[in-house]
Amino acid sequence: MWRASVEILDFLPFSVVDYSGGMLITDWYSEGNNNSSLKITVRFLSNEVRSDSLKIIVHEKKCVSNNNCAVKILNTKIKEELLTSIVKRAATLE
């Protein structure tokens, strides 16, 4: 699961990579739109290749100005697509 997650998220810069603690956290990522960026956290709950072995949290930060930003957790299609992609890749690697 670890290797699959790193491979799927390799286009993002990582701010935390903790294999022993079972956590990957990306840095804030923005694609063209400077007012909105995403941060992804992946927690490993088990080594089994199953969808409930991972907890994925997607944060979105929207800024009106440099000092005026709001952060919220997204429960959108992105989260489910990441989970599906990681589990499929892990199954392939196994």
PDB file of N, CA and C in Angstrom:
ATOM      1  N   MET A   1       0.832  -1.185   0.000  1.00  0.00           N
ATOM      2  CA  MET A   1       0.000   0.000   0.000  1.00  0.00           C
ATOM      3  C   MET A   1       0.879   1.251   0.000  1.00  0.00           C
ATOM      4  N   TRP A   2       1.980   1.190   0.757  1.00  0.00           N
ATOM      5  CA  TRP A   2       2.873   2.335   0.846  1.00  0.00           C
ATOM      6  C   TRP A   2       3.428   2.699  -0.526  1.00  0.00           C
ATOM      7  N   ARG A   3       4.009   1.736  -1.198  1.00  0.00           N
ATOM      8  CA  ARG A   3       4.626   1.985  -2.505  1.00  0.00           C
ATOM      9  C   ARG A   3       3.593   2.477  -3.514  1.00  0.00           C
ATOM     10  N   ALA A   4       2.407   1.888  -3.503  1.00  0.00           N
ATOM     11  CA  ALA A   4       1.348   2.301  -4.419  1.00  0.00           C
ATOM     12  C   ALA A   4       0.948   3.751  -4.160  1.00  0.00           C
ATOM     13  N   SER A   5       0.854   4.129  -2.912  1.00  0.00           N
ATOM     14  CA  SER A   5       0.475   5.506  -2.562  1.00  0.00           C
ATOM     15  C   SER A   5       1.534   6.494  -3.027  1.00  0.00           C
ATOM     16  N   VAL A   6       2.793   6.171  -2.799  1.00  0.00           N
ATOM     17  CA  VAL A   6       3.873   7.054  -3.238  1.00  0.00           C
ATOM     18  C   VAL A   6       3.872   7.184  -4.757  1.00  0.00           C
ATOM     19  N   GLU A   7       3.654   6.084  -5.458  1.00  0.00           N
ATOM     20  CA  GLU A   7       3.631   6.127  -6.922  1.00  0.00           C
ATOM     21  C   GLU A   7       2.459   6.954  -7.450  1.00  0.00           C
ATOM     22  N   ILE A   8       1.293   6.801  -6.859  1.00  0.00           N
ATOM     23  CA  ILE A   8       0.112   7.540  -7.319  1.00  0.00           C
ATOM     24  C   ILE A   8       0.264   9.033  -7.043  1.00  0.00           C
ATOM     25  N   LEU A   9       0.859   9.390  -5.918  1.00  0.00           N
ATOM     26  CA  LEU A   9       0.986  10.802  -5.525  1.00  0.00           C
ATOM     27  C   LEU A   9       2.341  11.406  -5.880  1.00  0.00           C
ATOM     28  N   ASP A  10       3.135  10.745  -6.711  1.00  0.00           N
ATOM     29  CA  ASP A  10       4.499  11.205  -6.978  1.00  0.00           C
ATOM     30  C   ASP A  10       4.590  12.548  -7.691  1.00  0.00           C
ATOM     31  N   PHE A  11       3.508  13.049  -8.262  1.00  0.00           N
ATOM     32  CA  PHE A  11       3.530  14.348  -8.929  1.00  0.00           C
ATOM     33  C   PHE A  11       3.395  15.507  -7.938  1.00  0.00           C
ATOM     34  N   LEU A  12       3.108  15.182  -6.670  1.00  0.00           N
ATOM     35  CA  LEU A  12       2.944  16.192  -5.622  1.00  0.00           C
ATOM     36  C   LEU A  12       4.184  16.246  -4.735  1.00  0.00           C
ATOM     37  N   PRO A  13       4.537  17.426  -4.241  1.00  0.00           N
ATOM     38  CA  PRO A  13       5.637  17.488  -3.265  1.00  0.00           C
ATOM     39  C   PRO A  13       5.154  16.993  -1.905  1.00  0.00           C
ATOM     40  N   PHE A  14       5.967  16.185  -1.238  1.00  0.00           N
ATOM     41  CA  PHE A  14       5.614  15.658   0.076  1.00  0.00           C
ATOM     42  C   PHE A  14       6.190  16.550   1.167  1.00  0.00           C
ATOM     43  N   SER A  15       5.396  16.802   2.202  1.00  0.00           N
ATOM     44  CA  SER A  15       5.903  17.537   3.362  1.00  0.00           C
ATOM     45  C   SER A  15       6.215  16.582   4.506  1.00  0.00           C
ATOM     46  N   VAL A  16       5.503  15.448   4.591  1.00  0.00           N
ATOM     47  CA  VAL A  16       5.765  14.421   5.609  1.00  0.00           C
ATOM     48  C   VAL A  16       5.739  13.056   4.927  1.00  0.00           C
ATOM     49  N   VAL A  17       6.800  12.294   5.134  1.00  0.00           N
ATOM     50  CA  VAL A  17       6.875  10.910   4.661  1.00  0.00           C
ATOM     51  C   VAL A  17       7.362  10.094   5.843  1.00  0.00           C
ATOM     52  N   ASP A  18       6.433   9.421   6.517  1.00  0.00           N
ATOM     53  CA  ASP A  18       6.757   8.701   7.739  1.00  0.00           C
ATOM     54  C   ASP A  18       6.322   7.243   7.600  1.00  0.00           C
ATOM     55  N   TYR A  19       7.242   6.421   7.136  1.00  0.00           N
ATOM     56  CA  TYR A  19       6.929   5.004   6.915  1.00  0.00           C
ATOM     57  C   TYR A  19       6.581   4.308   8.222  1.00  0.00           C
ATOM     58  N   SER A  20       7.378   4.542   9.273  1.00  0.00           N
ATOM     59  CA  SER A  20       7.134   3.849  10.541  1.00  0.00           C
ATOM     60  C   SER A  20       5.845   4.327  11.203  1.00  0.00           C
ATOM     61  N   GLY A  21       5.482   5.578  11.001  1.00  0.00           N
ATOM     62  CA  GLY A  21       4.234   6.108  11.552  1.00  0.00           C
ATOM     63  C   GLY A  21       3.042   5.891  10.652  1.00  0.00           C
ATOM     64  N   GLY A  22       3.301   5.461   9.420  1.00  0.00           N
ATOM     65  CA  GLY A  22       2.221   5.156   8.485  1.00  0.00           C
ATOM     66  C   GLY A  22       1.471   6.368   7.971  1.00  0.00           C
ATOM     67  N   MET A  23       2.237   7.390   7.532  1.00  0.00           N
ATOM     68  CA  MET A  23       1.559   8.595   7.078  1.00  0.00           C
ATOM     69  C   MET A  23       2.331   9.276   5.953  1.00  0.00           C
ATOM     70  N   LEU A  24       1.573   9.734   4.965  1.00  0.00           N
ATOM     71  CA  LEU A  24       2.088  10.583   3.891  1.00  0.00           C
ATOM     72  C   LEU A  24       1.262  11.865   3.893  1.00  0.00           C
ATOM     73  N   ILE A  25       1.932  12.998   3.847  1.00  0.00           N
ATOM     74  CA  ILE A  25       1.225  14.267   3.736  1.00  0.00           C
ATOM     75  C   ILE A  25       1.894  15.077   2.637  1.00  0.00           C
ATOM     76  N   THR A  26       1.102  15.550   1.701  1.00  0.00           N
ATOM     77  CA  THR A  26       1.649  16.374   0.632  1.00  0.00           C
ATOM     78  C   THR A  26       1.697  17.827   1.090  1.00  0.00           C
ATOM     79  N   ASP A  27       2.471  18.596   0.376  1.00  0.00           N
ATOM     80  CA  ASP A  27       2.472  20.033   0.580  1.00  0.00           C
ATOM     81  C   ASP A  27       1.267  20.607  -0.170  1.00  0.00           C
ATOM     82  N   TRP A  28       0.966  21.867   0.052  1.00  0.00           N
ATOM     83  CA  TRP A  28      -0.138  22.494  -0.679  1.00  0.00           C
ATOM     84  C   TRP A  28       0.191  22.511  -2.159  1.00  0.00           C
ATOM     85  N   TYR A  29      -0.779  22.134  -2.988  1.00  0.00           N
ATOM     86  CA  TYR A  29      -0.585  22.041  -4.428  1.00  0.00           C
ATOM     87  C   TYR A  29      -1.666  22.836  -5.140  1.00  0.00           C
ATOM     88  N   SER A  30      -1.216  23.662  -6.068  1.00  0.00           N
ATOM     89  CA  SER A  30      -2.144  24.453  -6.857  1.00  0.00           C
ATOM     90  C   SER A  30      -1.809  24.272  -8.324  1.00  0.00           C
ATOM     91  N   GLU A  31      -2.808  24.083  -9.127  1.00  0.00           N
ATOM     92  CA  GLU A  31      -2.593  23.899 -10.554  1.00  0.00           C
ATOM     93  C   GLU A  31      -3.164  25.093 -11.313  1.00  0.00           C
ATOM     94  N   GLY A  32      -2.342  26.104 -11.490  1.00  0.00           N
ATOM     95  CA  GLY A  32      -2.753  27.263 -12.266  1.00  0.00           C
ATOM     96  C   GLY A  32      -3.568  28.287 -11.497  1.00  0.00           C
ATOM     97  N   ASN A  33      -4.467  27.858 -10.630  1.00  0.00           N
ATOM     98  CA  ASN A  33      -5.317  28.772  -9.879  1.00  0.00           C
ATOM     99  C   ASN A  33      -4.643  29.076  -8.547  1.00  0.00           C
ATOM    100  N   ASN A  34      -4.146  30.288  -8.370  1.00  0.00           N
ATOM    101  CA  ASN A  34      -3.402  30.646  -7.164  1.00  0.00           C
ATOM    102  C   ASN A  34      -4.295  30.845  -5.950  1.00  0.00           C
ATOM    103  N   ASN A  35      -5.603  30.946  -6.130  1.00  0.00           N
ATOM    104  CA  ASN A  35      -6.505  31.185  -5.009  1.00  0.00           C
ATOM    105  C   ASN A  35      -6.935  29.905  -4.308  1.00  0.00           C
ATOM    106  N   SER A  36      -6.733  28.772  -4.931  1.00  0.00           N
ATOM    107  CA  SER A  36      -7.191  27.503  -4.373  1.00  0.00           C
ATOM    108  C   SER A  36      -6.071  26.474  -4.473  1.00  0.00           C
ATOM    109  N   SER A  37      -5.849  25.728  -3.381  1.00  0.00           N
ATOM    110  CA  SER A  37      -4.846  24.669  -3.407  1.00  0.00           C
ATOM    111  C   SER A  37      -5.320  23.487  -2.569  1.00  0.00           C
ATOM    112  N   LEU A  38      -4.734  22.315  -2.836  1.00  0.00           N
ATOM    113  CA  LEU A  38      -5.107  21.075  -2.160  1.00  0.00           C
ATOM    114  C   LEU A  38      -3.925  20.506  -1.395  1.00  0.00           C
ATOM    115  N   LYS A  39      -4.245  19.820  -0.310  1.00  0.00           N
ATOM    116  CA  LYS A  39      -3.265  19.087   0.489  1.00  0.00           C
ATOM    117  C   LYS A  39      -3.881  17.723   0.790  1.00  0.00           C
ATOM    118  N   ILE A  40      -3.113  16.661   0.599  1.00  0.00           N
ATOM    119  CA  ILE A  40      -3.627  15.305   0.765  1.00  0.00           C
ATOM    120  C   ILE A  40      -2.872  14.593   1.876  1.00  0.00           C
ATOM    121  N   THR A  41      -3.627  13.963   2.763  1.00  0.00           N
ATOM    122  CA  THR A  41      -3.059  13.155   3.841  1.00  0.00           C
ATOM    123  C   THR A  41      -3.508  11.714   3.645  1.00  0.00           C
ATOM    124  N   VAL A  42      -2.554  10.798   3.691  1.00  0.00           N
ATOM    125  CA  VAL A  42      -2.854   9.368   3.599  1.00  0.00           C
ATOM    126  C   VAL A  42      -2.339   8.713   4.876  1.00  0.00           C
ATOM    127  N   ARG A  43      -3.243   8.079   5.611  1.00  0.00           N
ATOM    128  CA  ARG A  43      -2.878   7.325   6.818  1.00  0.00           C
ATOM    129  C   ARG A  43      -3.079   5.848   6.529  1.00  0.00           C
ATOM    130  N   PHE A  44      -2.091   5.054   6.898  1.00  0.00           N
ATOM    131  CA  PHE A  44      -2.132   3.615   6.668  1.00  0.00           C
ATOM    132  C   PHE A  44      -2.635   2.938   7.933  1.00  0.00           C
ATOM    133  N   LEU A  45      -3.781   2.297   7.840  1.00  0.00           N
ATOM    134  CA  LEU A  45      -4.400   1.651   8.988  1.00  0.00           C
ATOM    135  C   LEU A  45      -4.079   0.162   9.045  1.00  0.00           C
ATOM    136  N   SER A  46      -3.653  -0.394   7.903  1.00  0.00           N
ATOM    137  CA  SER A  46      -3.351  -1.819   7.813  1.00  0.00           C
ATOM    138  C   SER A  46      -2.461  -2.044   6.598  1.00  0.00           C
ATOM    139  N   ASN A  47      -1.765  -3.175   6.563  1.00  0.00           N
ATOM    140  CA  ASN A  47      -0.947  -3.530   5.406  1.00  0.00           C
ATOM    141  C   ASN A  47      -1.722  -4.295   4.347  1.00  0.00           C
ATOM    142  N   GLU A  48      -2.954  -4.637   4.649  1.00  0.00           N
ATOM    143  CA  GLU A  48      -3.766  -5.395   3.702  1.00  0.00           C
ATOM    144  C   GLU A  48      -4.191  -4.511   2.537  1.00  0.00           C
ATOM    145  N   VAL A  49      -4.295  -5.113   1.366  1.00  0.00           N
ATOM    146  CA  VAL A  49      -4.713  -4.377   0.174  1.00  0.00           C
ATOM    147  C   VAL A  49      -6.238  -4.359   0.139  1.00  0.00           C
ATOM    148  N   ARG A  50      -6.784  -3.394   0.866  1.00  0.00           N
ATOM    149  CA  ARG A  50      -8.238  -3.196   0.946  1.00  0.00           C
ATOM    150  C   ARG A  50      -8.500  -1.701   1.067  1.00  0.00           C
ATOM    151  N   SER A  51      -9.672  -1.291   0.664  1.00  0.00           N
ATOM    152  CA  SER A  51      -9.993   0.131   0.708  1.00  0.00           C
ATOM    153  C   SER A  51     -10.088   0.671   2.135  1.00  0.00           C
ATOM    154  N   ASP A  52     -10.426  -0.178   3.096  1.00  0.00           N
ATOM    155  CA  ASP A  52     -10.510   0.303   4.477  1.00  0.00           C
ATOM    156  C   ASP A  52      -9.152   0.271   5.194  1.00  0.00           C
ATOM    157  N   SER A  53      -8.090  -0.030   4.455  1.00  0.00           N
ATOM    158  CA  SER A  53      -6.747  -0.003   5.018  1.00  0.00           C
ATOM    159  C   SER A  53      -6.134   1.394   4.972  1.00  0.00           C
ATOM    160  N   LEU A  54      -6.793   2.307   4.280  1.00  0.00           N
ATOM    161  CA  LEU A  54      -6.303   3.673   4.136  1.00  0.00           C
ATOM    162  C   LEU A  54      -7.351   4.669   4.599  1.00  0.00           C
ATOM    163  N   LYS A  55      -6.874   5.761   5.149  1.00  0.00           N
ATOM    164  CA  LYS A  55      -7.742   6.899   5.425  1.00  0.00           C
ATOM    165  C   LYS A  55      -7.147   8.073   4.665  1.00  0.00           C
ATOM    166  N   ILE A  56      -7.918   8.604   3.729  1.00  0.00           N
ATOM    167  CA  ILE A  56      -7.454   9.715   2.905  1.00  0.00           C
ATOM    168  C   ILE A  56      -8.254  10.955   3.270  1.00  0.00           C
ATOM    169  N   ILE A  57      -7.531  12.037   3.505  1.00  0.00           N
ATOM    170  CA  ILE A  57      -8.161  13.317   3.797  1.00  0.00           C
ATOM    171  C   ILE A  57      -7.644  14.331   2.778  1.00  0.00           C
ATOM    172  N   VAL A  58      -8.561  15.031   2.140  1.00  0.00           N
ATOM    173  CA  VAL A  58      -8.204  16.067   1.169  1.00  0.00           C
ATOM    174  C   VAL A  58      -8.637  17.408   1.745  1.00  0.00           C
ATOM    175  N   HIS A  59      -7.674  18.293   1.925  1.00  0.00           N
ATOM    176  CA  HIS A  59      -7.950  19.644   2.407  1.00  0.00           C
ATOM    177  C   HIS A  59      -7.904  20.615   1.228  1.00  0.00           C
ATOM    178  N   GLU A  60      -8.775  21.588   1.251  1.00  0.00           N
ATOM    179  CA  GLU A  60      -8.748  22.644   0.249  1.00  0.00           C
ATOM    180  C   GLU A  60      -8.551  23.976   0.955  1.00  0.00           C
ATOM    181  N   LYS A  61      -7.630  24.766   0.421  1.00  0.00           N
ATOM    182  CA  LYS A  61      -7.376  26.101   0.967  1.00  0.00           C
ATOM    183  C   LYS A  61      -7.731  27.122  -0.102  1.00  0.00           C
ATOM    184  N   LYS A  62      -8.642  28.025   0.243  1.00  0.00           N
ATOM    185  CA  LYS A  62      -9.011  29.119  -0.659  1.00  0.00           C
ATOM    186  C   LYS A  62      -8.592  30.421  -0.010  1.00  0.00           C
ATOM    187  N   CYS A  63      -7.873  31.236  -0.764  1.00  0.00           N
ATOM    188  CA  CYS A  63      -7.367  32.499  -0.247  1.00  0.00           C
ATOM    189  C   CYS A  63      -7.942  33.675  -1.026  1.00  0.00           C
ATOM    190  N   VAL A  64      -8.394  34.662  -0.289  1.00  0.00           N
ATOM    191  CA  VAL A  64      -8.828  35.921  -0.887  1.00  0.00           C
ATOM    192  C   VAL A  64      -7.617  36.841  -1.014  1.00  0.00           C
ATOM    193  N   SER A  65      -6.742  36.792  -0.005  1.00  0.00           N
ATOM    194  CA  SER A  65      -5.473  37.508  -0.012  1.00  0.00           C
ATOM    195  C   SER A  65      -4.459  36.647   0.738  1.00  0.00           C
ATOM    196  N   ASN A  66      -3.232  37.127   0.860  1.00  0.00           N
ATOM    197  CA  ASN A  66      -2.191  36.328   1.529  1.00  0.00           C
ATOM    198  C   ASN A  66      -2.533  36.002   2.973  1.00  0.00           C
ATOM    199  N   ASN A  67      -3.203  36.900   3.663  1.00  0.00           N
ATOM    200  CA  ASN A  67      -3.521  36.688   5.076  1.00  0.00           C
ATOM    201  C   ASN A  67      -4.959  36.276   5.320  1.00  0.00           C
ATOM    202  N   ASN A  68      -5.714  36.059   4.277  1.00  0.00           N
ATOM    203  CA  ASN A  68      -7.136  35.739   4.418  1.00  0.00           C
ATOM    204  C   ASN A  68      -7.444  34.433   3.687  1.00  0.00           C
ATOM    205  N   CYS A  69      -7.170  33.310   4.367  1.00  0.00           N
ATOM    206  CA  CYS A  69      -7.383  31.994   3.764  1.00  0.00           C
ATOM    207  C   CYS A  69      -8.328  31.160   4.627  1.00  0.00           C
ATOM    208  N   ALA A  70      -9.086  30.314   3.972  1.00  0.00           N
ATOM    209  CA  ALA A  70      -9.976  29.386   4.661  1.00  0.00           C
ATOM    210  C   ALA A  70      -9.638  27.970   4.209  1.00  0.00           C
ATOM    211  N   VAL A  71      -9.547  27.058   5.183  1.00  0.00           N
ATOM    212  CA  VAL A  71      -9.220  25.657   4.889  1.00  0.00           C
ATOM    213  C   VAL A  71     -10.408  24.798   5.287  1.00  0.00           C
ATOM    214  N   LYS A  72     -10.771  23.864   4.399  1.00  0.00           N
ATOM    215  CA  LYS A  72     -11.854  22.935   4.725  1.00  0.00           C
ATOM    216  C   LYS A  72     -11.509  21.557   4.191  1.00  0.00           C
ATOM    217  N   ILE A  73     -12.135  20.548   4.775  1.00  0.00           N
ATOM    218  CA  ILE A  73     -11.961  19.158   4.332  1.00  0.00           C
ATOM    219  C   ILE A  73     -12.961  18.884   3.221  1.00  0.00           C
ATOM    220  N   LEU A  74     -12.456  18.308   2.139  1.00  0.00           N
ATOM    221  CA  LEU A  74     -13.314  17.968   1.003  1.00  0.00           C
ATOM    222  C   LEU A  74     -13.704  16.494   1.062  1.00  0.00           C
ATOM    223  N   ASN A  75     -14.952  16.212   0.879  1.00  0.00           N
ATOM    224  CA  ASN A  75     -15.432  14.839   0.721  1.00  0.00           C
ATOM    225  C   ASN A  75     -16.012  14.734  -0.675  1.00  0.00           C
ATOM    226  N   THR A  76     -15.116  14.758  -1.633  1.00  0.00           N
ATOM    227  CA  THR A  76     -15.532  14.799  -3.028  1.00  0.00           C
ATOM    228  C   THR A  76     -15.033  13.575  -3.778  1.00  0.00           C
ATOM    229  N   LYS A  77     -15.238  13.616  -5.057  1.00  0.00           N
ATOM    230  CA  LYS A  77     -14.836  12.537  -5.950  1.00  0.00           C
ATOM    231  C   LYS A  77     -13.324  12.314  -5.932  1.00  0.00           C
ATOM    232  N   ILE A  78     -12.558  13.351  -5.661  1.00  0.00           N
ATOM    233  CA  ILE A  78     -11.095  13.248  -5.633  1.00  0.00           C
ATOM    234  C   ILE A  78     -10.654  12.193  -4.625  1.00  0.00           C
ATOM    235  N   LYS A  79     -11.233  12.237  -3.460  1.00  0.00           N
ATOM    236  CA  LYS A  79     -10.884  11.300  -2.385  1.00  0.00           C
ATOM    237  C   LYS A  79     -11.147   9.855  -2.823  1.00  0.00           C
ATOM    238  N   GLU A  80     -12.310   9.602  -3.386  1.00  0.00           N
ATOM    239  CA  GLU A  80     -12.663   8.246  -3.834  1.00  0.00           C
ATOM    240  C   GLU A  80     -11.790   7.787  -4.990  1.00  0.00           C
ATOM    241  N   GLU A  81     -11.470   8.695  -5.911  1.00  0.00           N
ATOM    242  CA  GLU A  81     -10.612   8.341  -7.044  1.00  0.00           C
ATOM    243  C   GLU A  81      -9.207   7.997  -6.579  1.00  0.00           C
ATOM    244  N   LEU A  82      -8.686   8.746  -5.613  1.00  0.00           N
ATOM    245  CA  LEU A  82      -7.369   8.433  -5.063  1.00  0.00           C
ATOM    246  C   LEU A  82      -7.364   7.069  -4.391  1.00  0.00           C
ATOM    247  N   LEU A  83      -8.357   6.814  -3.587  1.00  0.00           N
ATOM    248  CA  LEU A  83      -8.465   5.537  -2.882  1.00  0.00           C
ATOM    249  C   LEU A  83      -8.519   4.378  -3.871  1.00  0.00           C
ATOM    250  N   THR A  84      -9.346   4.498  -4.876  1.00  0.00           N
ATOM    251  CA  THR A  84      -9.466   3.456  -5.898  1.00  0.00           C
ATOM    252  C   THR A  84      -8.159   3.249  -6.639  1.00  0.00           C
ATOM    253  N   SER A  85      -7.503   4.332  -7.027  1.00  0.00           N
ATOM    254  CA  SER A  85      -6.236   4.242  -7.757  1.00  0.00           C
ATOM    255  C   SER A  85      -5.157   3.578  -6.922  1.00  0.00           C
ATOM    256  N   ILE A  86      -5.070   3.946  -5.659  1.00  0.00           N
ATOM    257  CA  ILE A  86      -4.031   3.368  -4.779  1.00  0.00           C
ATOM    258  C   ILE A  86      -4.280   1.879  -4.552  1.00  0.00           C
ATOM    259  N   VAL A  87      -5.509   1.495  -4.284  1.00  0.00           N
ATOM    260  CA  VAL A  87      -5.821   0.076  -4.048  1.00  0.00           C
ATOM    261  C   VAL A  87      -5.565  -0.749  -5.316  1.00  0.00           C
ATOM    262  N   LYS A  88      -5.948  -0.231  -6.474  1.00  0.00           N
ATOM    263  CA  LYS A  88      -5.702  -0.955  -7.729  1.00  0.00           C
ATOM    264  C   LYS A  88      -4.204  -1.119  -7.983  1.00  0.00           C
ATOM    265  N   ARG A  89      -3.441  -0.058  -7.742  1.00  0.00           N
ATOM    266  CA  ARG A  89      -1.992  -0.123  -7.951  1.00  0.00           C
ATOM    267  C   ARG A  89      -1.347  -1.090  -6.961  1.00  0.00           C
ATOM    268  N   ALA A  90      -1.799  -1.071  -5.714  1.00  0.00           N
ATOM    269  CA  ALA A  90      -1.267  -1.994  -4.701  1.00  0.00           C
ATOM    270  C   ALA A  90      -1.557  -3.442  -5.075  1.00  0.00           C
ATOM    271  N   ALA A  91      -2.739  -3.691  -5.598  1.00  0.00           N
ATOM    272  CA  ALA A  91      -3.093  -5.052  -6.024  1.00  0.00           C
ATOM    273  C   ALA A  91      -2.196  -5.500  -7.174  1.00  0.00           C
ATOM    274  N   THR A  92      -1.887  -4.593  -8.065  1.00  0.00           N
ATOM    275  CA  THR A  92      -1.005  -4.902  -9.188  1.00  0.00           C
ATOM    276  C   THR A  92       0.413  -5.203  -8.697  1.00  0.00           C
ATOM    277  N   LEU A  93       0.877  -4.433  -7.742  1.00  0.00           N
ATOM    278  CA  LEU A  93       2.232  -4.631  -7.215  1.00  0.00           C
ATOM    279  C   LEU A  93       2.366  -5.900  -6.396  1.00  0.00           C
ATOM    280  N   GLU A  94       1.258  -6.328  -5.775  1.00  0.00           N
ATOM    281  CA  GLU A  94       1.281  -7.511  -4.917  1.00  0.00           C
ATOM    282  C   GLU A  94       1.353  -8.740  -5.724  1.00  0.00           C
TER     283      GLU A  94
END
